[in-house]
Tab-separated table of C-alpha atoms and ligand atoms in Angstrom:
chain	number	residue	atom	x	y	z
A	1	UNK	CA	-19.175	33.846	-31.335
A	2	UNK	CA	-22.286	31.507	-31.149
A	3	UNK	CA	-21.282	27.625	-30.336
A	4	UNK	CA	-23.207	25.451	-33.009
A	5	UNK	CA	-21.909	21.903	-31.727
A	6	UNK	CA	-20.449	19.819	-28.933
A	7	UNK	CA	-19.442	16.695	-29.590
A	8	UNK	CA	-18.604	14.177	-26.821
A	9	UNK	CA	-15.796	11.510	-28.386
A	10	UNK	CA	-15.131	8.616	-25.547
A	11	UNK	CA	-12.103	6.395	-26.867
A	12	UNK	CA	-9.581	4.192	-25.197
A	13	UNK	CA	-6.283	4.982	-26.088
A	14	UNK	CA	-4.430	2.307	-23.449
A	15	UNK	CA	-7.158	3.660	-20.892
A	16	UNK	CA	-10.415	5.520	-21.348
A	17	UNK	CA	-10.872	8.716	-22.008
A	18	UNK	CA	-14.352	11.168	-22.239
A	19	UNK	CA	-13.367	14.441	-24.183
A	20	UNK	CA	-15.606	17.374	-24.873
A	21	UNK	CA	-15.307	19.464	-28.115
A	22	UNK	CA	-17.305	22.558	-28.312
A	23	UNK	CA	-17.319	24.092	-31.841
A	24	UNK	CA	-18.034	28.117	-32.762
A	25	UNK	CA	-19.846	29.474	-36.133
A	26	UNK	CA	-16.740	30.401	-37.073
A	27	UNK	CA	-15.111	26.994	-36.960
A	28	UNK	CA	-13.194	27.353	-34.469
A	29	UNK	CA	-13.357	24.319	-31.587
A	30	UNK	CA	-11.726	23.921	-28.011
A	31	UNK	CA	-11.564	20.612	-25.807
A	32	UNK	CA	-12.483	19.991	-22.472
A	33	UNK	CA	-11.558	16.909	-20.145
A	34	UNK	CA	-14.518	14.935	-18.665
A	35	UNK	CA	-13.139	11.663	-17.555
A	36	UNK	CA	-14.057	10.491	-14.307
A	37	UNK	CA	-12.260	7.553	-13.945
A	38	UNK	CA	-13.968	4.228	-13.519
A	39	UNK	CA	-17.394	6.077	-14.512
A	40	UNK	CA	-16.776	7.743	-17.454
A	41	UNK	CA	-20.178	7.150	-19.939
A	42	UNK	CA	-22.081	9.083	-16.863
A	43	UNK	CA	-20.302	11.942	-17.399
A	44	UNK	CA	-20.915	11.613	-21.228
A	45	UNK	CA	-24.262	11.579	-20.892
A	46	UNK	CA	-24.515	14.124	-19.364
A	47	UNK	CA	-22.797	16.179	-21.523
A	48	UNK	CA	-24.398	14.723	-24.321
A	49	UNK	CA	-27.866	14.423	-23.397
A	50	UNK	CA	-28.092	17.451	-20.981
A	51	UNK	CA	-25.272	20.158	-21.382
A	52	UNK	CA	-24.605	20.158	-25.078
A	53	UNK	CA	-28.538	21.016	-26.040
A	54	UNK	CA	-28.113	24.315	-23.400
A	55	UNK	CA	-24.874	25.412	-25.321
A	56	UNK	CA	-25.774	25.708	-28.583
A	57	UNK	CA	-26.327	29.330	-29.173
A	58	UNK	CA	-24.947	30.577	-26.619
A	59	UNK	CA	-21.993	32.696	-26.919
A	60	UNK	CA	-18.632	30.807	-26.562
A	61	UNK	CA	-16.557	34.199	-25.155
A	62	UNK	CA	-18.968	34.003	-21.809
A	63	UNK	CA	-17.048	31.627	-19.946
A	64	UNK	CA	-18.151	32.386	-16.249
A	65	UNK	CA	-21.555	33.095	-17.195
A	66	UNK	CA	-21.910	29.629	-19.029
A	67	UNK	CA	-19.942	28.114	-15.762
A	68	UNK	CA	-22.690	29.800	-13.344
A	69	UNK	CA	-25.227	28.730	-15.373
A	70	UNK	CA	-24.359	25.446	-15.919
A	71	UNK	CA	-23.810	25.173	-11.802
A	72	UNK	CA	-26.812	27.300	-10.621
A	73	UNK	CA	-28.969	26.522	-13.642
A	74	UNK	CA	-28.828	22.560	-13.054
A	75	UNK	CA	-30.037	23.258	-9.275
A	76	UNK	CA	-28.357	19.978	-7.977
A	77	UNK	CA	-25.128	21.590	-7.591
A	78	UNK	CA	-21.480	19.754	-6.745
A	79	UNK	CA	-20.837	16.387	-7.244
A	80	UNK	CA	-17.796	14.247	-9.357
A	81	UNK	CA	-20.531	14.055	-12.647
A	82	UNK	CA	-21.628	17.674	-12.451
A	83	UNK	CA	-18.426	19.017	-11.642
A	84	UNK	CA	-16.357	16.974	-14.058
A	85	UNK	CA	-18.931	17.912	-16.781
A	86	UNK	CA	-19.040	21.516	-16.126
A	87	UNK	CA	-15.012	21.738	-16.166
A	88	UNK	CA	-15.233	20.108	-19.746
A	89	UNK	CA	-17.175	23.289	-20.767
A	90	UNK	CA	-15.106	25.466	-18.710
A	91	UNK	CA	-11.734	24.200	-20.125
A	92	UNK	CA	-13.165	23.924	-23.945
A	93	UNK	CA	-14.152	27.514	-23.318
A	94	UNK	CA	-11.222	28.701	-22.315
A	95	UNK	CA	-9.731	27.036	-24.973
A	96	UNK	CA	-11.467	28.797	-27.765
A	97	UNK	CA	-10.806	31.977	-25.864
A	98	UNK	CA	-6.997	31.282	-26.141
A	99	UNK	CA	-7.833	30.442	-29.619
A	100	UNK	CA	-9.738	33.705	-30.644
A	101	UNK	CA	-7.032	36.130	-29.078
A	102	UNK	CA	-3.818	34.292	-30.479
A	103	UNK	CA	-2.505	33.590	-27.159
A	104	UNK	CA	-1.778	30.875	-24.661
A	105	UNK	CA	-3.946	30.581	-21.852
A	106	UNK	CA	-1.463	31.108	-19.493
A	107	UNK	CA	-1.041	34.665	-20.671
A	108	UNK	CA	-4.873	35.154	-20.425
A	109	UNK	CA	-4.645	34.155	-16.848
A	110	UNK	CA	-2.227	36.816	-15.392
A	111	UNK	CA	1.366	35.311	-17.143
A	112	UNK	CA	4.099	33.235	-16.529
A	113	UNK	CA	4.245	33.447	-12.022
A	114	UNK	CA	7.529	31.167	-13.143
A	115	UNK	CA	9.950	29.311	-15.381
A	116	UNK	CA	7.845	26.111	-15.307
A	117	UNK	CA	5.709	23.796	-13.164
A	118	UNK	CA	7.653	21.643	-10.932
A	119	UNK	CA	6.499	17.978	-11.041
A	120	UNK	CA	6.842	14.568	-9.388
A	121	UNK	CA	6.828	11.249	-10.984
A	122	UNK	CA	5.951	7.800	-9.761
A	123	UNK	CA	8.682	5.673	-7.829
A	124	UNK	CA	7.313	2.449	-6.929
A	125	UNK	CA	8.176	-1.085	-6.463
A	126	UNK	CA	7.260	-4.671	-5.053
A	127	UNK	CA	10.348	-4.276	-2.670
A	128	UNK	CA	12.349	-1.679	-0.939
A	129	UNK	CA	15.373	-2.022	-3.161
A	130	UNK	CA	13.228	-2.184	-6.224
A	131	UNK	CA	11.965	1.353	-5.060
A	132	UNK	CA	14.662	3.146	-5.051
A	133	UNK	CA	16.215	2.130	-8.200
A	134	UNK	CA	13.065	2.926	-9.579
A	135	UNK	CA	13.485	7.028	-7.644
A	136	UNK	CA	16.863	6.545	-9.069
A	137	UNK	CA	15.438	6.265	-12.585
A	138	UNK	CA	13.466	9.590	-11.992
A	139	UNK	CA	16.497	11.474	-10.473
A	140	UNK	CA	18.499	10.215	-13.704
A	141	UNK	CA	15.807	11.526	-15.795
A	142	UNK	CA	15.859	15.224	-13.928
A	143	UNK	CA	12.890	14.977	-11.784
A	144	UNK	CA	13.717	16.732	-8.777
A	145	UNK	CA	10.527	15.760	-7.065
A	146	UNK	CA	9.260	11.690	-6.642
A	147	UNK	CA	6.850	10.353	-5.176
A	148	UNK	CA	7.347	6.647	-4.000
A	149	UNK	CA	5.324	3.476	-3.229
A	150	UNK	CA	6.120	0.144	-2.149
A	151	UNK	CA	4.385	-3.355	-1.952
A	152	UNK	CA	3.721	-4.123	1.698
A	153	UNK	CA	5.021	-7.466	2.847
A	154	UNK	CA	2.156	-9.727	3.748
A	155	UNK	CA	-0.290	-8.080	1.180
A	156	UNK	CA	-0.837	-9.449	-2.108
A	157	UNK	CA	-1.003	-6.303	-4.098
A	158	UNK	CA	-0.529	-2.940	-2.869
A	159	UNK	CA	-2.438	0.689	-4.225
A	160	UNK	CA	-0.009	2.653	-6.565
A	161	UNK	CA	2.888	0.113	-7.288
A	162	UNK	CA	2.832	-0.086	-11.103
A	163	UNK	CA	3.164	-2.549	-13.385
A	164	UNK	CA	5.590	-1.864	-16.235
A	165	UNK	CA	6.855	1.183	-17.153
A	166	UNK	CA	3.573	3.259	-17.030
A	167	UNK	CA	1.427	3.207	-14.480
A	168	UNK	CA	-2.535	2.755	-14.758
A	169	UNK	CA	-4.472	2.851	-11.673
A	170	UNK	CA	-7.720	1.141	-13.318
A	171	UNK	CA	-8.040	-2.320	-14.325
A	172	UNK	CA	-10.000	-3.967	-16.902
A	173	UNK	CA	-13.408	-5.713	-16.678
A	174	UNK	CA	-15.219	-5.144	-13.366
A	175	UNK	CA	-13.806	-3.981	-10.694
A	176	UNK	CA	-10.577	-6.171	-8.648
A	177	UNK	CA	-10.894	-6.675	-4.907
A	178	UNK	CA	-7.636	-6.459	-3.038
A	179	UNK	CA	-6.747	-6.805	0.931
A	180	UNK	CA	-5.443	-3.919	2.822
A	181	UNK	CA	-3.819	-4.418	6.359
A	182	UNK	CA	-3.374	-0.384	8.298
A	183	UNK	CA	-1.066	-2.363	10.778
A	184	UNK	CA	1.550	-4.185	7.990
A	185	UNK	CA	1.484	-0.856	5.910
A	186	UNK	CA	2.341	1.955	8.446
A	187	UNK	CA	5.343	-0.186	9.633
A	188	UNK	CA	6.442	-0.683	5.780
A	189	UNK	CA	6.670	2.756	5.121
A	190	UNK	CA	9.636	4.555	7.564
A	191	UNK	CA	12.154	1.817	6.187
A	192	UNK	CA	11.205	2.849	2.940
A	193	UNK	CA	12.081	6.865	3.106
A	194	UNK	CA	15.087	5.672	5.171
A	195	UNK	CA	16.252	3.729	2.722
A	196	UNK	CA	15.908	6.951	-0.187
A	197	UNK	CA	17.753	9.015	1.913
A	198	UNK	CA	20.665	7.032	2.289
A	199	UNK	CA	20.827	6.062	-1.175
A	200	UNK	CA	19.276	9.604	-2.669
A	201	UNK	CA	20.294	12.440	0.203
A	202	UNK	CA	18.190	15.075	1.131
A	203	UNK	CA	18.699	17.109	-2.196
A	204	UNK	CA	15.373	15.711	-4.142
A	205	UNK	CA	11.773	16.167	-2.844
A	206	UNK	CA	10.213	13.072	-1.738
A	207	UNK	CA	6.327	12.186	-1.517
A	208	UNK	CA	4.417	9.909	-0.729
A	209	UNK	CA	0.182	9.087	-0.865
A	210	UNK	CA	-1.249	6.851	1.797
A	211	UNK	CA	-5.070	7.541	-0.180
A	212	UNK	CA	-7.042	7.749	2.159
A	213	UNK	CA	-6.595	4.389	3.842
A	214	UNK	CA	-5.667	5.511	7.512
A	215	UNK	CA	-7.848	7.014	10.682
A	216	UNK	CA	-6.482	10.585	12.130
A	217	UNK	CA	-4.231	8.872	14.598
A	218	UNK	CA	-2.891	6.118	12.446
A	219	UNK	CA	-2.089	9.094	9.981
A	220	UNK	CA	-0.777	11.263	12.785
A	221	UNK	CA	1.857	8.027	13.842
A	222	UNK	CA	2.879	7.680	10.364
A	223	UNK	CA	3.157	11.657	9.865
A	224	UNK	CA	5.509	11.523	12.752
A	225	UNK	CA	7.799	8.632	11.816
A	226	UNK	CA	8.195	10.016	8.830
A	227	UNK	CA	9.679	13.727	10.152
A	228	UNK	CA	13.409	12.573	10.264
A	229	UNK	CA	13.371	12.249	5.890
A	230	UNK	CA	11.648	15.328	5.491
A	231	UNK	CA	8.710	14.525	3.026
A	232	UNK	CA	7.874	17.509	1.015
A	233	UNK	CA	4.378	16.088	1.281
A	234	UNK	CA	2.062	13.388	3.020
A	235	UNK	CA	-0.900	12.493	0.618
A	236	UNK	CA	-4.579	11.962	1.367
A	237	UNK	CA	-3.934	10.622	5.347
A	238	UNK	CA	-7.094	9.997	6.137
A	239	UNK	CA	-10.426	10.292	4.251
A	240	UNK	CA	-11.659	13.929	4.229
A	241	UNK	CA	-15.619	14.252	4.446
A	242	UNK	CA	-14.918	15.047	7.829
A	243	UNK	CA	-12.706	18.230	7.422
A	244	UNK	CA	-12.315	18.638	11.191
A	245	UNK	CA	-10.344	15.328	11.312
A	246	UNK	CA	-7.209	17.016	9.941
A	247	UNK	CA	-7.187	19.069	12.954
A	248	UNK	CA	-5.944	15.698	15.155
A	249	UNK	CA	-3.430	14.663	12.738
A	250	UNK	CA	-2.318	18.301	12.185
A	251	UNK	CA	-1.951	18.685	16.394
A	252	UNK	CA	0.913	15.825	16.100
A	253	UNK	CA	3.051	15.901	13.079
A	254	UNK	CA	4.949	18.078	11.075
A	255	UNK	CA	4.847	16.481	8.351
A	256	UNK	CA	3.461	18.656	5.560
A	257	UNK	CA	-0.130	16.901	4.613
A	258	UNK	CA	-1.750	17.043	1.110
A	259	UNK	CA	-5.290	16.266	0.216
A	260	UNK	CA	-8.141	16.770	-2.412
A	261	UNK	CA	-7.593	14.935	-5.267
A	262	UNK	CA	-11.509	13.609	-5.071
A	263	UNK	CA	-12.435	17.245	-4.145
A	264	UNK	CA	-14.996	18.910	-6.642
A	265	UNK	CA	-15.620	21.923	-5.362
A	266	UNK	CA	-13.889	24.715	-3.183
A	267	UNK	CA	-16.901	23.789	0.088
A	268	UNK	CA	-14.936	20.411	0.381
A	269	UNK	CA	-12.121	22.310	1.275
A	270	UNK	CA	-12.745	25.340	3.077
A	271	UNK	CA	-12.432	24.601	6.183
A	272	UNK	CA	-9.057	22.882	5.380
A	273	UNK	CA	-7.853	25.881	3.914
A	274	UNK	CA	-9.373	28.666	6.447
A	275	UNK	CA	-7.765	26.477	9.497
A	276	UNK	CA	-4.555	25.496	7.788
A	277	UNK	CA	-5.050	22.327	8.520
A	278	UNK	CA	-3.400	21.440	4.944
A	279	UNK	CA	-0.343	22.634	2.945
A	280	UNK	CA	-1.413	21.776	-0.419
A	281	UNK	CA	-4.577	21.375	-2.242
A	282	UNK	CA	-5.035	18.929	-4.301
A	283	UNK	CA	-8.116	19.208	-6.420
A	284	UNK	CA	-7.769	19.405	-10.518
A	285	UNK	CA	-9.123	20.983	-13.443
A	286	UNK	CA	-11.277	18.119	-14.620
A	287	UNK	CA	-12.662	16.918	-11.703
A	288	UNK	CA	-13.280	20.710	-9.849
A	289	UNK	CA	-15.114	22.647	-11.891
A	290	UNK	CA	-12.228	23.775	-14.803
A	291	UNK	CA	-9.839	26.302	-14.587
A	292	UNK	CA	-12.771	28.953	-13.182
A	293	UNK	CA	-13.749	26.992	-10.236
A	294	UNK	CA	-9.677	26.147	-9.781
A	295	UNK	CA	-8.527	29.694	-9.965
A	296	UNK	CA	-10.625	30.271	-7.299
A	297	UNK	CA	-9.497	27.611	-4.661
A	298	UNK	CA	-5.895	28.869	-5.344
A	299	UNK	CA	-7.030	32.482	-4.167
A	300	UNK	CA	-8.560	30.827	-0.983
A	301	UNK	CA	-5.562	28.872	-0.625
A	302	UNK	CA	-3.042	32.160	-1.323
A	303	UNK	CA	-4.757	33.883	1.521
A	304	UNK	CA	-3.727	31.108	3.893
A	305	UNK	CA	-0.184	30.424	2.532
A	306	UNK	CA	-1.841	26.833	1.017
A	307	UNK	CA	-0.475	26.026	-2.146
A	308	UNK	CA	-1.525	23.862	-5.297
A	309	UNK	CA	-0.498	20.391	-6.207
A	310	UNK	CA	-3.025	19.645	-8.616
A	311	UNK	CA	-3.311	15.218	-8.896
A	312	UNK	CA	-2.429	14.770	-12.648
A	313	UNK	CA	-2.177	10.429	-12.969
A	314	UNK	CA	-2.294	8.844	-16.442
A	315	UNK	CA	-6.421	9.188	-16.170
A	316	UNK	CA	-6.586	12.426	-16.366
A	317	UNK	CA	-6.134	13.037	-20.315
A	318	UNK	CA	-3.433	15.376	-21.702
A	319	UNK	CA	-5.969	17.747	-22.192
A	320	UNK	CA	-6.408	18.025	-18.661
A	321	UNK	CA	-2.243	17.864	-18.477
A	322	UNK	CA	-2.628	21.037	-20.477
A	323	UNK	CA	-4.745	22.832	-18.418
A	324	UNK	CA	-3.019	22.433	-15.409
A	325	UNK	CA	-0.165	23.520	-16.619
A	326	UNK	CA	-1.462	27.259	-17.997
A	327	UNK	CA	-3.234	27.032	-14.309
A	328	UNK	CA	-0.172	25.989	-12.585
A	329	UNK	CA	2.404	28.605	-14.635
A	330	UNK	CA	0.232	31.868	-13.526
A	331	UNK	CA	-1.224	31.155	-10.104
A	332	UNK	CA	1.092	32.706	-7.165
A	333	UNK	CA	0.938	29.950	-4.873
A	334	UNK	CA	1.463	27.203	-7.131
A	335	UNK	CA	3.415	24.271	-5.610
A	336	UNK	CA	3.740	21.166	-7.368
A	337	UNK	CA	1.916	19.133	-10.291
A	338	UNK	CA	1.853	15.831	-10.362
A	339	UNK	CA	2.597	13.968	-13.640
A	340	UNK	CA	2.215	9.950	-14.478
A	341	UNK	CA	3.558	10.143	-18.173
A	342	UNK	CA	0.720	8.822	-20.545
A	343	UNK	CA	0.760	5.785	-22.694
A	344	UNK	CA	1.939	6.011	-26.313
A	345	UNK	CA	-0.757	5.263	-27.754
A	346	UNK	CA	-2.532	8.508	-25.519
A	347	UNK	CA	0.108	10.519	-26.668
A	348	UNK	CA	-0.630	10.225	-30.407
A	349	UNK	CA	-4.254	10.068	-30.167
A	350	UNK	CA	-3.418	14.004	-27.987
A	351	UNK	CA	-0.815	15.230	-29.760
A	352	UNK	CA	0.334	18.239	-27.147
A	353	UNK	CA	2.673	21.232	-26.881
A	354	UNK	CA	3.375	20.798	-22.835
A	355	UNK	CA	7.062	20.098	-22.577
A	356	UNK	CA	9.360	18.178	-19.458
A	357	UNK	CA	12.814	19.329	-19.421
A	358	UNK	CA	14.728	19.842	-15.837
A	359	UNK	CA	12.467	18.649	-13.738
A	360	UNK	CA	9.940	20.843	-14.831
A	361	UNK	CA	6.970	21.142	-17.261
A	362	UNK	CA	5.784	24.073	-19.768
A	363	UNK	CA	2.758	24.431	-21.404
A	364	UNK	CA	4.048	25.998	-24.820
A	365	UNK	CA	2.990	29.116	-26.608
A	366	UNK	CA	0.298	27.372	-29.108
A	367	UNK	CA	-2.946	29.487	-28.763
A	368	UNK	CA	-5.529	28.295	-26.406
A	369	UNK	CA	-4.665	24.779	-24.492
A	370	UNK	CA	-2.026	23.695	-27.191
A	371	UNK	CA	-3.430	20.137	-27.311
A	372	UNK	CA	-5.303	18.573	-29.964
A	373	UNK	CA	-7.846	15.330	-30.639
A	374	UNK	CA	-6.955	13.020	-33.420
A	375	UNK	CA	-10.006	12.082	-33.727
A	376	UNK	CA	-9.629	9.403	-36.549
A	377	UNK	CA	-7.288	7.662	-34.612
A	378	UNK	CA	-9.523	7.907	-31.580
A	379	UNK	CA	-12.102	6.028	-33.271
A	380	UNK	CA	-9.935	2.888	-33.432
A	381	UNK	CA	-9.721	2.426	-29.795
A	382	UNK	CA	-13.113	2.054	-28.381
A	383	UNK	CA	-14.380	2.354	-24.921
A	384	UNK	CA	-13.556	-0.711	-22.867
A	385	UNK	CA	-15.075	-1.021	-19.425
A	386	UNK	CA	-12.527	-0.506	-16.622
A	387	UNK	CA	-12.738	0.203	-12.530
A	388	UNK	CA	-10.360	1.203	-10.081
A	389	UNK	CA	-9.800	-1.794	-7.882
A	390	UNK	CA	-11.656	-1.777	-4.635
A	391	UNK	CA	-9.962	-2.386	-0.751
A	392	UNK	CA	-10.784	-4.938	2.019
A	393	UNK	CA	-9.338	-5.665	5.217
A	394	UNK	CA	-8.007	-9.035	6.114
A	395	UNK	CA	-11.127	-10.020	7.556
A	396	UNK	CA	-13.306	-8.816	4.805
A	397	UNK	CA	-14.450	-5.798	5.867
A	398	UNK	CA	-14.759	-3.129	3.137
A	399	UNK	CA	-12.232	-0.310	3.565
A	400	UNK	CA	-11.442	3.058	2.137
A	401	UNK	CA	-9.952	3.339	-1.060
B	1	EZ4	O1	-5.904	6.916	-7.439
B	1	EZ4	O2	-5.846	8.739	-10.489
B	1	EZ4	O3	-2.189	10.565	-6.578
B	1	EZ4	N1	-2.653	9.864	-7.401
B	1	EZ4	C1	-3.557	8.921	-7.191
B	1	EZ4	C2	-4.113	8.215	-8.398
B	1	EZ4	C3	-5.626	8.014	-8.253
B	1	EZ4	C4	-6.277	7.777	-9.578
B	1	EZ4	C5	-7.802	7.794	-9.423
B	1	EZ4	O4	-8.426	7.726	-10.646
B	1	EZ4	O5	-3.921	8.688	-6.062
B	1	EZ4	O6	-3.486	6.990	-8.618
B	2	CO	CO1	-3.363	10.284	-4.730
């Protein structure tokens, strides 16, 4: 089953998106996610100008020999680009395998470990009242796991507090500079979860993502105010480079600590995972190497009692959605997914079996992924340059974002 094609379509269905679609001899195609938000045409050139010309030929049922080519073969190994582009492959691959035997690729993986993935939407708000009522919404809806964020009083405009109904964490044109105070947001947030309890109990999981903005001890602080509401998880505390600095926040708090969701391969978590130093990992399909390289952090993790919570905002495309899902339905120690519902717009251009219903998500029984590309109605929405915004401190110092 020789591949004869990969095409790379980059469209902009209410945010941008960099899909790969690798097609057999026989016709057949699967799709791969390769958006790396904020610098997506990298990864499509690289696809396009140095992945796709080693693919054709080769033969489309070899998925973890194409993967260890594509990661020993390049030499510079790791990386957001490489990674992101070699999980494009990875996912289109197993795609077409899905494809080719009639079955879901959940069932290629091992089966159903479950029902369905449990998920957590986004709660957020420019106040605390707005906050809840927005948690509320989720509850009402039949999530059974939110994650919330709040504007910080004294700061302009605060990381993950949406505007509208979905939320988009890039912004158009070039990239938006926006203050950031450590001091103003730690004391923001324990009024917040107090707040949810009262008005939500203790019967729905609660979350919340700090990303990356705090040292070990600021994180450890906040970690420990936050033990009397019980989060089910503390996001990205501190920035992680520096594995060992879990260890400090870890030595103080009980609060149960997530991170990885800018991880892109299993070395920027080992030590995490080997120490325990972490209860959930964090990394995805698209940006860690596909389902392979995935599947193989989750065994790590299984050994040490770590368990998944792959990131899954609005850019990661329903194609990744998909994937995560077959990953998240057959590993043993899945533990969450998180999932930002996509625009519209996103939705028709990715037309998708994955279902919500209870609090929980399903990847269907279509062969393969069980998402497709519209690709005509791709074309009319064209790239359109977007960044994340980026983080100072009151003084203008750059921080962590
Ligand atoms: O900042 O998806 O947990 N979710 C997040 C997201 C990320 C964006 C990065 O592209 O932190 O909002
Ligand atoms: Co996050």
């Amino acid at each position: 089953m020789k591949i004869v094609d990969g095409k790379v379509i980059v469209c902009s269905p209410g945010r941008n998106f960099v899909t790969l679609k690798l097609v057999t001899e026989d016709g057949m195609y699967g799709l791969g996610d390769a958006t790396l938000n904020g610098r997506e045409l990298a990864v499509a050139s690289y696809l396009r100008d140095h992945v796709v010309p080693l693919l054709v030929g080769r033969d489309a049922r070899r998925i973890e020999d194409i993967w260890q080519y594509l990661y020993k073969g390049a030499y510079w190994r790791r990386g957001p680009v490489t990674m992101s582009a070699i999980a494009a492959v990875d996912t289109a691959l197993w795609d077409i395998k899905g494809k080719a035997l009639n079955a879901p690729i959940y069932q290629l993986l091992g089966g159903a470990s479950r029902e369905g993935a449990l998920v957590y939407g986004h709660a957020s708000g420019a106040t605390i009242e707005e906050t809840v009522e927005a948690a509320a919404r989720y509850v009402a809806l039949g999530y059974t796991a939110v994650r919330a964020q709040c504007g910080v009083p004294g700061l302009a405009q605060t990381y993950g507090v949406g505007k509208g109904d979905v939320y988009e964490p890039a912004e158009a044109g070039l990239a938006p500079e926006t203050v950031w105070s450590s001091e103003r947001y730690v004391s923001s947030v324990p009024p917040l979860f107090e707040k949810l309890r009262k008005e939500l109990g203790f019967g729905v999981h609660l979350l919340h993502d700090v990303h990356h903005r705090l040292t070990p001890i600021e994180a450890a602080g906040l970690g420990r105010a936050l033990e009397p509401y019980r989060l089910f998880w503390m996001e990205d505390p501190t920035p992680a480079e520096t594995q060992e600095s879990f260890r400090l926040i870890r030595q103080h708090t009980t609060t149960p600590l997530a991170v990885g969701e800018v991880f892109n391969s299993i070395h920027d978590c080992r030590s995490l995972i080997q120490e325990q130093l972490i209860d959930y990992i964090r990394t995805t399909v698209v940006h860690a190497g596909g389902i392979s390289h995935l599947r193989k952090i989750a065994s790590l993790a299984e050994l040490y009692q770590v368990r998944t919570g792959s990131h899954g905002a609005t850019d990661l495309s329903p194609v990744c959605m998909a994937a995560a899902l077959h990953f998240d339905l057959s590993v043993h120690n899945f533990g969450i997914q998180e999932y930002m519902r996509h625009s519209a717009d996103t939705d028709r251009v990715f037309p998708h079996a994955y279902t919500f219903a209870n609090g929980l998500m399903h990847p269907g029984d279509a062969p393969g992924l069980g998402v497709d590309l519209d690709e005509a109605l791709a074309a009319t929405f064209p790239y359109s340059r977007a960044y994340l915004p980026t983080a100072r401190l009151e003084d203008g110092t750059v921080h962590s974002w």
